Amino acid sequence: MRKTLLLGLLAVSAASQAQLAVSIGVRETNSTGAIGSNGGSANGIEFVNLDGQSLTTDGTWQLFTFNFQTDPLTPFAGTTANGTWDFNSGVLEHIRIRNINGETNPITMWIDDVTSTDALGISTNFGSFEGFGNNQEVMFQEPSFSGSTVGNLVAGSTAGVDNTVAFSGSASYRTNFQFIDNSATRWVRLTTSNTPTLPNPVITTAPGTTLTFRLRAEAVPEPATLAVLGLGALALRRRRKSA
């Protein structure tokens, strides 16, 4: 029994320390609206610093920063995507999450404080997710929405505001998804495309500007696996403590 418990604890620990690659996709719409307003869905999409940062699924909040003066661009979609900035503004089209460590357990990921900062250092937090109802879809669609990555996921992904977990304030945005296998090519396109509330948010991409946000993630074995290991209650206590 002790050996089984130890192996189970090691499995939970390993799951909590998986690495996911993080980058973003920006659609170059040349939008003139205010930061966070609907910038539309025209023109191509550039990856920014493709898979250049990593998120550890240990239940802690981690900061991600994208610098539009120095971060490399990679064309993703659309005939106008060319690996260079054609305009000084666009929209945050998606957050890209790639399964670089072969994680197959269900993943819960929270997003908070999506912020655009101009060259003068003036910041606009357009993704605090405050003031919305629980489970309301705001800014980001559910992970399986994008046709380009739905085949990478187990059916049943969800997304919505979470008024119980936050980096700052009292709310964040929670997503739940699971990769279909351990292939390192699997990724999620967490898109903002025409979401019912706050879709296609405008950001500045001029030299000296940045986009930042916080992510927090957990990857925990499914309840059936925990039950076999006799660890269901332990895992639940661990998740409550980290909330």
mmCIF file of C-alpha atoms in Angstrom:
data_model
loop_
_atom_site.group_PDB
_atom_site.id
_atom_site.type_symbol
_atom_site.label_atom_id
_atom_site.label_comp_id
_atom_site.label_asym_id
_atom_site.label_seq_id
_atom_site.Cartn_x
_atom_site.Cartn_y
_atom_site.Cartn_z
ATOM 1 C CA MET A 1 0.000 0.000 0.000
ATOM 2 C CA ARG A 2 2.830 2.390 0.879
ATOM 3 C CA LYS A 3 4.520 1.697 -2.453
ATOM 4 C CA THR A 4 1.250 2.340 -4.326
ATOM 5 C CA LEU A 5 0.710 5.582 -2.406
ATOM 6 C CA LEU A 6 4.263 6.718 -3.136
ATOM 7 C CA LEU A 7 3.915 5.970 -6.846
ATOM 8 C CA GLY A 8 0.634 7.837 -6.888
ATOM 9 C CA LEU A 9 2.152 10.848 -5.165
ATOM 10 C CA LEU A 10 4.998 10.847 -7.664
ATOM 11 C CA ALA A 11 2.475 10.718 -10.533
ATOM 12 C CA VAL A 12 0.563 13.715 -9.161
ATOM 13 C CA SER A 13 3.810 15.602 -8.574
ATOM 14 C CA ALA A 14 5.012 14.898 -12.108
ATOM 15 C CA ALA A 15 1.693 16.010 -13.558
ATOM 16 C CA SER A 16 1.867 19.272 -11.613
ATOM 17 C CA GLN A 17 5.307 20.067 -13.076
ATOM 18 C CA ALA A 18 4.602 19.658 -16.810
ATOM 19 C CA GLN A 19 5.773 22.379 -19.212
ATOM 20 C CA LEU A 20 3.608 23.996 -21.876
ATOM 21 C CA ALA A 21 5.019 26.338 -24.532
ATOM 22 C CA VAL A 22 3.294 29.740 -24.681
ATOM 23 C CA SER A 23 3.161 32.296 -27.481
ATOM 24 C CA ILE A 24 0.569 34.544 -29.115
ATOM 25 C CA GLY A 25 -0.940 35.221 -32.514
ATOM 26 C CA VAL A 26 -1.573 38.815 -33.609
ATOM 27 C CA ARG A 27 -3.839 39.661 -36.528
ATOM 28 C CA GLU A 28 -2.556 42.774 -38.321
ATOM 29 C CA THR A 29 -5.797 44.690 -38.765
ATOM 30 C CA ASN A 30 -4.327 48.227 -38.564
ATOM 31 C CA SER A 31 -7.146 49.019 -36.142
ATOM 32 C CA THR A 32 -7.712 52.601 -34.994
ATOM 33 C CA GLY A 33 -10.058 51.850 -32.102
ATOM 34 C CA ALA A 34 -9.268 52.003 -28.407
ATOM 35 C CA ILE A 35 -7.184 49.295 -26.764
ATOM 36 C CA GLY A 36 -9.425 46.312 -26.058
ATOM 37 C CA SER A 37 -12.156 47.358 -28.487
ATOM 38 C CA ASN A 38 -13.264 45.125 -31.359
ATOM 39 C CA GLY A 39 -10.614 45.386 -34.070
ATOM 40 C CA GLY A 40 -12.256 42.983 -36.513
ATOM 41 C CA SER A 41 -10.958 39.854 -38.191
ATOM 42 C CA ALA A 42 -9.351 41.001 -41.464
ATOM 43 C CA ASN A 43 -5.778 40.293 -42.649
ATOM 44 C CA GLY A 44 -3.154 37.737 -41.710
ATOM 45 C CA ILE A 45 -1.935 36.426 -38.367
ATOM 46 C CA GLU A 46 1.663 36.492 -37.134
ATOM 47 C CA PHE A 47 2.988 34.290 -34.343
ATOM 48 C CA VAL A 48 4.980 36.352 -31.840
ATOM 49 C CA ASN A 49 8.004 34.612 -30.251
ATOM 50 C CA LEU A 50 6.689 31.231 -31.377
ATOM 51 C CA ASP A 51 6.849 28.702 -28.487
ATOM 52 C CA GLY A 52 9.490 30.909 -26.884
ATOM 53 C CA GLN A 53 8.131 30.918 -23.325
ATOM 54 C CA SER A 54 6.969 28.139 -21.025
ATOM 55 C CA LEU A 55 4.228 27.669 -18.446
ATOM 56 C CA THR A 56 4.746 25.242 -15.567
ATOM 57 C CA THR A 57 1.544 23.501 -14.499
ATOM 58 C CA ASP A 58 2.242 23.879 -10.781
ATOM 59 C CA GLY A 59 -0.731 26.039 -9.795
ATOM 60 C CA THR A 60 1.224 29.303 -9.535
ATOM 61 C CA TRP A 61 0.636 32.562 -11.402
ATOM 62 C CA GLN A 62 3.315 33.248 -14.021
ATOM 63 C CA LEU A 63 3.947 36.403 -16.066
ATOM 64 C CA PHE A 64 4.270 36.378 -19.868
ATOM 65 C CA THR A 65 5.643 39.391 -21.756
ATOM 66 C CA PHE A 66 5.737 39.961 -25.513
ATOM 67 C CA ASN A 67 7.919 42.786 -26.811
ATOM 68 C CA PHE A 68 6.835 43.984 -30.238
ATOM 69 C CA GLN A 69 10.185 45.606 -30.989
ATOM 70 C CA THR A 70 12.433 42.608 -30.392
ATOM 71 C CA ASP A 71 10.379 39.391 -30.405
ATOM 72 C CA PRO A 72 10.636 37.360 -33.645
ATOM 73 C CA LEU A 73 7.619 36.955 -35.920
ATOM 74 C CA THR A 74 6.556 33.806 -37.779
ATOM 75 C CA PRO A 75 3.754 33.842 -40.385
ATOM 76 C CA PHE A 76 0.794 31.706 -39.321
ATOM 77 C CA ALA A 77 -2.304 32.273 -41.457
ATOM 78 C CA GLY A 78 -3.567 34.526 -44.220
ATOM 79 C CA THR A 79 -1.974 35.775 -47.417
ATOM 80 C CA THR A 80 -0.745 38.981 -45.752
ATOM 81 C CA ALA A 81 1.159 37.154 -42.990
ATOM 82 C CA ASN A 82 4.830 37.737 -43.868
ATOM 83 C CA GLY A 83 6.904 37.676 -40.669
ATOM 84 C CA THR A 84 7.149 41.468 -40.410
ATOM 85 C CA TRP A 85 5.035 44.220 -38.857
ATOM 86 C CA ASP A 86 3.121 46.024 -41.589
ATOM 87 C CA PHE A 87 1.168 48.223 -39.155
ATOM 88 C CA ASN A 88 1.475 49.585 -35.630
ATOM 89 C CA SER A 89 -1.711 47.979 -34.363
ATOM 90 C CA GLY A 90 -3.692 44.780 -34.613
ATOM 91 C CA VAL A 91 -5.715 42.429 -32.460
ATOM 92 C CA LEU A 92 -4.719 39.700 -30.030
ATOM 93 C CA GLU A 93 -6.063 36.818 -32.131
ATOM 94 C CA HIS A 94 -5.064 33.970 -29.844
ATOM 95 C CA ILE A 95 -2.867 32.566 -27.123
ATOM 96 C CA ARG A 96 -1.031 29.466 -28.353
ATOM 97 C CA ILE A 97 -0.431 26.624 -25.871
ATOM 98 C CA ARG A 98 1.754 23.728 -27.145
ATOM 99 C CA ASN A 99 2.119 20.363 -25.457
ATOM 100 C CA ILE A 100 5.938 20.185 -25.384
ATOM 101 C CA ASN A 101 6.120 17.670 -22.488
ATOM 102 C CA GLY A 102 3.526 15.181 -23.707
ATOM 103 C CA GLU A 103 0.895 15.992 -21.068
ATOM 104 C CA THR A 104 -2.228 13.803 -21.360
ATOM 105 C CA ASN A 105 -3.997 14.697 -18.102
ATOM 106 C CA PRO A 106 -6.824 17.263 -18.082
ATOM 107 C CA ILE A 107 -5.489 20.824 -17.800
ATOM 108 C CA THR A 108 -7.155 23.765 -16.106
ATOM 109 C CA MET A 109 -5.646 27.126 -17.038
ATOM 110 C CA TRP A 110 -6.536 30.608 -15.816
ATOM 111 C CA ILE A 111 -5.788 33.931 -17.540
ATOM 112 C CA ASP A 112 -5.692 37.336 -15.854
ATOM 113 C CA ASP A 113 -4.581 40.933 -16.396
ATOM 114 C CA VAL A 114 -4.186 40.994 -20.187
ATOM 115 C CA THR A 115 -2.437 44.357 -20.595
ATOM 116 C CA SER A 116 -1.180 46.452 -23.507
ATOM 117 C CA THR A 117 1.588 48.967 -22.702
ATOM 118 C CA ASP A 118 2.607 51.719 -25.109
ATOM 119 C CA ALA A 119 6.087 53.135 -25.744
ATOM 120 C CA LEU A 120 5.553 55.777 -23.039
ATOM 121 C CA GLY A 121 4.878 53.111 -20.437
ATOM 122 C CA ILE A 122 1.128 53.761 -20.249
ATOM 123 C CA SER A 123 -0.654 50.455 -19.563
ATOM 124 C CA THR A 124 -4.224 49.461 -20.375
ATOM 125 C CA ASN A 125 -5.540 46.351 -18.639
ATOM 126 C CA PHE A 126 -8.296 45.248 -21.006
ATOM 127 C CA GLY A 127 -8.507 41.685 -19.663
ATOM 128 C CA SER A 128 -9.169 41.803 -15.924
ATOM 129 C CA PHE A 129 -12.442 39.846 -16.327
ATOM 130 C CA GLU A 130 -13.984 41.762 -13.440
ATOM 131 C CA GLY A 131 -17.741 42.346 -13.344
ATOM 132 C CA PHE A 132 -18.848 39.355 -15.410
ATOM 133 C CA GLY A 133 -20.873 36.342 -14.340
ATOM 134 C CA ASN A 134 -19.342 32.964 -13.579
ATOM 135 C CA ASN A 135 -18.756 30.874 -16.720
ATOM 136 C CA GLN A 136 -19.534 33.787 -19.061
ATOM 137 C CA GLU A 137 -17.422 33.632 -22.228
ATOM 138 C CA VAL A 138 -15.390 36.835 -22.394
ATOM 139 C CA MET A 139 -12.618 37.589 -24.909
ATOM 140 C CA PHE A 140 -11.553 33.956 -25.429
ATOM 141 C CA GLN A 141 -13.611 31.205 -27.005
ATOM 142 C CA GLU A 142 -13.553 27.673 -25.563
ATOM 143 C CA PRO A 143 -10.328 25.818 -26.490
ATOM 144 C CA SER A 144 -12.068 23.553 -29.027
ATOM 145 C CA PHE A 145 -13.593 26.491 -30.955
ATOM 146 C CA SER A 146 -10.748 26.858 -33.454
ATOM 147 C CA GLY A 147 -10.967 24.516 -36.400
ATOM 148 C CA SER A 148 -7.177 24.558 -36.731
ATOM 149 C CA THR A 149 -6.614 22.833 -33.366
ATOM 150 C CA VAL A 150 -9.903 21.132 -32.377
ATOM 151 C CA GLY A 151 -8.459 17.827 -33.612
ATOM 152 C CA ASN A 152 -5.725 18.088 -30.972
ATOM 153 C CA LEU A 153 -8.192 17.987 -28.077
ATOM 154 C CA VAL A 154 -10.489 15.573 -26.298
ATOM 155 C CA ALA A 155 -14.113 16.694 -26.728
ATOM 156 C CA GLY A 156 -15.694 18.738 -23.951
ATOM 157 C CA SER A 157 -13.356 21.722 -23.419
ATOM 158 C CA THR A 158 -14.850 24.717 -21.600
ATOM 159 C CA ALA A 159 -14.095 28.381 -20.931
ATOM 160 C CA GLY A 160 -15.616 31.109 -18.803
ATOM 161 C CA VAL A 161 -15.069 33.727 -16.132
ATOM 162 C CA ASP A 162 -14.075 32.413 -12.702
ATOM 163 C CA ASN A 163 -14.990 34.668 -9.782
ATOM 164 C CA THR A 164 -13.192 32.455 -7.243
ATOM 165 C CA VAL A 165 -9.605 32.609 -8.579
ATOM 166 C CA ALA A 166 -7.608 35.706 -9.562
ATOM 167 C CA PHE A 167 -4.104 37.131 -9.704
ATOM 168 C CA SER A 168 -5.485 40.578 -8.927
ATOM 169 C CA GLY A 169 -9.017 41.673 -8.136
ATOM 170 C CA SER A 170 -11.554 38.887 -7.732
ATOM 171 C CA ALA A 171 -11.899 37.309 -11.191
ATOM 172 C CA SER A 172 -9.937 35.596 -13.921
ATOM 173 C CA TYR A 173 -10.734 33.519 -16.998
ATOM 174 C CA ARG A 174 -10.701 29.729 -16.681
ATOM 175 C CA THR A 175 -10.258 27.205 -19.492
ATOM 176 C CA ASN A 176 -10.374 23.417 -19.318
ATOM 177 C CA PHE A 177 -8.950 21.154 -22.015
ATOM 178 C CA GLN A 178 -7.154 17.859 -22.591
ATOM 179 C CA PHE A 179 -4.806 16.846 -25.393
ATOM 180 C CA ILE A 180 -5.740 13.660 -27.256
ATOM 181 C CA ASP A 181 -2.236 12.168 -26.915
ATOM 182 C CA ASN A 182 1.304 12.968 -25.828
ATOM 183 C CA SER A 183 2.540 14.258 -29.190
ATOM 184 C CA ALA A 184 4.634 17.423 -28.893
ATOM 185 C CA THR A 185 2.944 18.761 -32.033
ATOM 186 C CA ARG A 186 -0.416 19.187 -30.261
ATOM 187 C CA TRP A 187 -1.428 22.749 -29.468
ATOM 188 C CA VAL A 188 -4.427 24.874 -28.545
ATOM 189 C CA ARG A 189 -5.390 28.026 -30.420
ATOM 190 C CA LEU A 190 -7.235 29.893 -27.678
ATOM 191 C CA THR A 191 -8.811 32.413 -30.004
ATOM 192 C CA THR A 192 -10.600 35.705 -29.438
ATOM 193 C CA SER A 193 -12.362 35.452 -32.799
ATOM 194 C CA ASN A 194 -15.871 36.923 -32.523
ATOM 195 C CA THR A 195 -16.362 35.909 -28.893
ATOM 196 C CA PRO A 196 -19.784 37.171 -27.666
ATOM 197 C CA THR A 197 -18.143 39.635 -25.236
ATOM 198 C CA LEU A 198 -14.916 41.618 -25.850
ATOM 199 C CA PRO A 199 -13.967 39.905 -29.117
ATOM 200 C CA ASN A 200 -10.910 40.634 -31.291
ATOM 201 C CA PRO A 201 -9.289 43.058 -28.804
ATOM 202 C CA VAL A 202 -7.175 45.851 -30.267
ATOM 203 C CA ILE A 203 -3.558 46.073 -29.108
ATOM 204 C CA THR A 204 -0.674 48.321 -30.117
ATOM 205 C CA THR A 205 2.283 46.682 -31.859
ATOM 206 C CA ALA A 206 4.360 49.818 -32.406
ATOM 207 C CA PRO A 207 8.089 49.759 -31.547
ATOM 208 C CA GLY A 208 8.649 49.802 -27.791
ATOM 209 C CA THR A 209 5.212 48.411 -26.921
ATOM 210 C CA THR A 210 4.445 45.198 -25.045
ATOM 211 C CA LEU A 211 1.631 42.815 -24.251
ATOM 212 C CA THR A 212 1.584 41.043 -20.899
ATOM 213 C CA PHE A 213 -0.706 38.604 -19.120
ATOM 214 C CA ARG A 214 -0.681 36.148 -16.242
ATOM 215 C CA LEU A 215 -1.303 32.417 -16.601
ATOM 216 C CA ARG A 216 -1.816 29.729 -13.997
ATOM 217 C CA ALA A 217 -2.278 26.047 -14.816
ATOM 218 C CA GLU A 218 -2.800 22.677 -13.179
ATOM 219 C CA ALA A 219 -2.673 19.215 -14.744
ATOM 220 C CA VAL A 220 -4.145 16.562 -12.464
ATOM 221 C CA PRO A 221 -4.849 12.861 -13.165
ATOM 222 C CA GLU A 222 -8.494 12.130 -13.869
ATOM 223 C CA PRO A 223 -10.693 11.074 -10.886
ATOM 224 C CA ALA A 224 -10.785 7.417 -11.999
ATOM 225 C CA THR A 225 -6.991 7.243 -11.899
ATOM 226 C CA LEU A 226 -6.854 8.907 -8.496
ATOM 227 C CA ALA A 227 -9.471 6.517 -7.138
ATOM 228 C CA VAL A 228 -7.386 3.531 -8.185
ATOM 229 C CA LEU A 229 -4.410 5.043 -6.387
ATOM 230 C CA GLY A 230 -6.491 5.902 -3.332
ATOM 231 C CA LEU A 231 -5.581 9.556 -3.788
ATOM 232 C CA GLY A 232 -8.861 11.236 -4.656
ATOM 233 C CA ALA A 233 -9.249 13.065 -1.357
ATOM 234 C CA LEU A 234 -5.572 14.033 -1.321
ATOM 235 C CA ALA A 235 -5.761 15.602 -4.771
ATOM 236 C CA LEU A 236 -8.908 17.512 -3.911
ATOM 237 C CA ARG A 237 -7.323 18.919 -0.734
ATOM 238 C CA ARG A 238 -4.250 19.945 -2.727
ATOM 239 C CA ARG A 239 -6.314 21.816 -5.321
ATOM 240 C CA ARG A 240 -8.385 23.611 -2.671
ATOM 241 C CA LYS A 241 -5.214 24.738 -0.900
ATOM 242 C CA SER A 242 -3.749 26.218 -4.088
ATOM 243 C CA ALA A 243 -6.938 28.132 -4.995
#
